[in-house]
Amino acid sequence: MYGTVRDSLEDWYNPSIESAVIVLIGSSFSLFLLLTSPDFTNPYYVFGVGVMGFAVVFAALMLISVLLKRR
């Protein structure tokens, strides 16, 4: 059962390199803009930095996994 679920998830999860690069470039640029004038007392700022940081890490991991899988 575990193998069947894993195989169906692998078939369903088919990321593209172009979309990961777009997410990585856009979120890293937004994170750079947010970090140029830090305001850690504002909860919206902290939320934005957290979301952009998560997006950068997730996009980088997705690129690495796709590139390792294609080897």
PDB file of C-alpha atoms in Angstrom:
ATOM      1  CA  MET A   1       0.000   0.000   0.000  1.00  0.00           C
ATOM      2  CA  TYR A   2       2.808   2.397   0.871  1.00  0.00           C
ATOM      3  CA  GLY A   3       4.470   1.771  -2.500  1.00  0.00           C
ATOM      4  CA  THR A   4       1.227   2.402  -4.360  1.00  0.00           C
ATOM      5  CA  VAL A   5       0.674   5.708  -2.571  1.00  0.00           C
ATOM      6  CA  ARG A   6       4.277   6.739  -3.167  1.00  0.00           C
ATOM      7  CA  ASP A   7       4.084   5.859  -6.862  1.00  0.00           C
ATOM      8  CA  SER A   8       0.843   7.774  -7.350  1.00  0.00           C
ATOM      9  CA  LEU A   9       2.284  10.823  -5.564  1.00  0.00           C
ATOM     10  CA  GLU A  10       5.400  10.693  -7.737  1.00  0.00           C
ATOM     11  CA  ASP A  11       3.226  10.596 -10.846  1.00  0.00           C
ATOM     12  CA  TRP A  12       1.099  13.489  -9.591  1.00  0.00           C
ATOM     13  CA  TYR A  13       4.033  15.631  -8.402  1.00  0.00           C
ATOM     14  CA  ASN A  14       5.755  16.741 -11.589  1.00  0.00           C
ATOM     15  CA  PRO A  15       7.453  20.096 -10.918  1.00  0.00           C
ATOM     16  CA  SER A  16       8.948  22.148 -13.697  1.00  0.00           C
ATOM     17  CA  ILE A  17      12.316  23.824 -13.425  1.00  0.00           C
ATOM     18  CA  GLU A  18      11.044  27.044 -14.983  1.00  0.00           C
ATOM     19  CA  SER A  19       8.344  27.554 -12.362  1.00  0.00           C
ATOM     20  CA  ALA A  20      10.783  26.866  -9.523  1.00  0.00           C
ATOM     21  CA  VAL A  21      13.236  29.395 -10.954  1.00  0.00           C
ATOM     22  CA  ILE A  22      10.488  32.009 -11.261  1.00  0.00           C
ATOM     23  CA  VAL A  23       9.390  31.450  -7.651  1.00  0.00           C
ATOM     24  CA  LEU A  24      12.999  31.532  -6.451  1.00  0.00           C
ATOM     25  CA  ILE A  25      13.869  34.765  -8.266  1.00  0.00           C
ATOM     26  CA  GLY A  26      10.641  36.538  -7.318  1.00  0.00           C
ATOM     27  CA  SER A  27      10.663  35.564  -3.669  1.00  0.00           C
ATOM     28  CA  SER A  28      14.377  36.245  -3.218  1.00  0.00           C
ATOM     29  CA  PHE A  29      13.930  39.707  -4.726  1.00  0.00           C
ATOM     30  CA  SER A  30      10.966  40.379  -2.425  1.00  0.00           C
ATOM     31  CA  LEU A  31      12.922  39.084   0.566  1.00  0.00           C
ATOM     32  CA  PHE A  32      15.819  41.365  -0.344  1.00  0.00           C
ATOM     33  CA  LEU A  33      13.447  44.344  -0.523  1.00  0.00           C
ATOM     34  CA  LEU A  34      11.936  43.453   2.839  1.00  0.00           C
ATOM     35  CA  LEU A  35      15.323  43.076   4.515  1.00  0.00           C
ATOM     36  CA  THR A  36      16.654  46.442   3.322  1.00  0.00           C
ATOM     37  CA  SER A  37      14.489  48.287   5.854  1.00  0.00           C
ATOM     38  CA  PRO A  38      13.783  45.919   8.760  1.00  0.00           C
ATOM     39  CA  ASP A  39      10.891  46.613  11.117  1.00  0.00           C
ATOM     40  CA  PHE A  40      10.618  43.626  13.432  1.00  0.00           C
ATOM     41  CA  THR A  41       8.015  45.321  15.630  1.00  0.00           C
ATOM     42  CA  ASN A  42       5.425  45.072  12.841  1.00  0.00           C
ATOM     43  CA  PRO A  43       3.780  41.613  12.815  1.00  0.00           C
ATOM     44  CA  TYR A  44       2.918  41.944   9.111  1.00  0.00           C
ATOM     45  CA  TYR A  45       6.595  42.503   8.338  1.00  0.00           C
ATOM     46  CA  VAL A  46       7.620  39.421  10.310  1.00  0.00           C
ATOM     47  CA  PHE A  47       4.929  37.379   8.551  1.00  0.00           C
ATOM     48  CA  GLY A  48       6.097  38.631   5.149  1.00  0.00           C
ATOM     49  CA  VAL A  49       9.729  37.814   5.895  1.00  0.00           C
ATOM     50  CA  GLY A  50       8.719  34.351   7.098  1.00  0.00           C
ATOM     51  CA  VAL A  51       6.627  33.618   4.028  1.00  0.00           C
ATOM     52  CA  MET A  52       9.299  34.871   1.634  1.00  0.00           C
ATOM     53  CA  GLY A  53      11.976  32.895   3.474  1.00  0.00           C
ATOM     54  CA  PHE A  54       9.818  29.768   3.268  1.00  0.00           C
ATOM     55  CA  ALA A  55       9.240  30.355  -0.453  1.00  0.00           C
ATOM     56  CA  VAL A  56      12.977  30.724  -1.114  1.00  0.00           C
ATOM     57  CA  VAL A  57      13.816  27.541   0.792  1.00  0.00           C
ATOM     58  CA  PHE A  58      10.970  25.559  -0.798  1.00  0.00           C
ATOM     59  CA  ALA A  59      11.861  26.668  -4.331  1.00  0.00           C
ATOM     60  CA  ALA A  60      15.545  25.863  -3.791  1.00  0.00           C
ATOM     61  CA  LEU A  61      14.697  22.403  -2.443  1.00  0.00           C
ATOM     62  CA  MET A  62      12.367  21.778  -5.357  1.00  0.00           C
ATOM     63  CA  LEU A  63      15.101  22.749  -7.840  1.00  0.00           C
ATOM     64  CA  ILE A  64      17.653  20.551  -6.120  1.00  0.00           C
ATOM     65  CA  SER A  65      15.305  17.571  -6.025  1.00  0.00           C
ATOM     66  CA  VAL A  66      14.370  17.934  -9.691  1.00  0.00           C
ATOM     67  CA  LEU A  67      17.989  18.313 -10.771  1.00  0.00           C
ATOM     68  CA  LEU A  68      19.092  15.299  -8.715  1.00  0.00           C
ATOM     69  CA  LYS A  69      16.223  13.221 -10.047  1.00  0.00           C
ATOM     70  CA  ARG A  70      17.112  13.969 -13.680  1.00  0.00           C
ATOM     71  CA  ARG A  71      20.692  12.722 -13.308  1.00  0.00           C
TER      72      ARG A  71
END
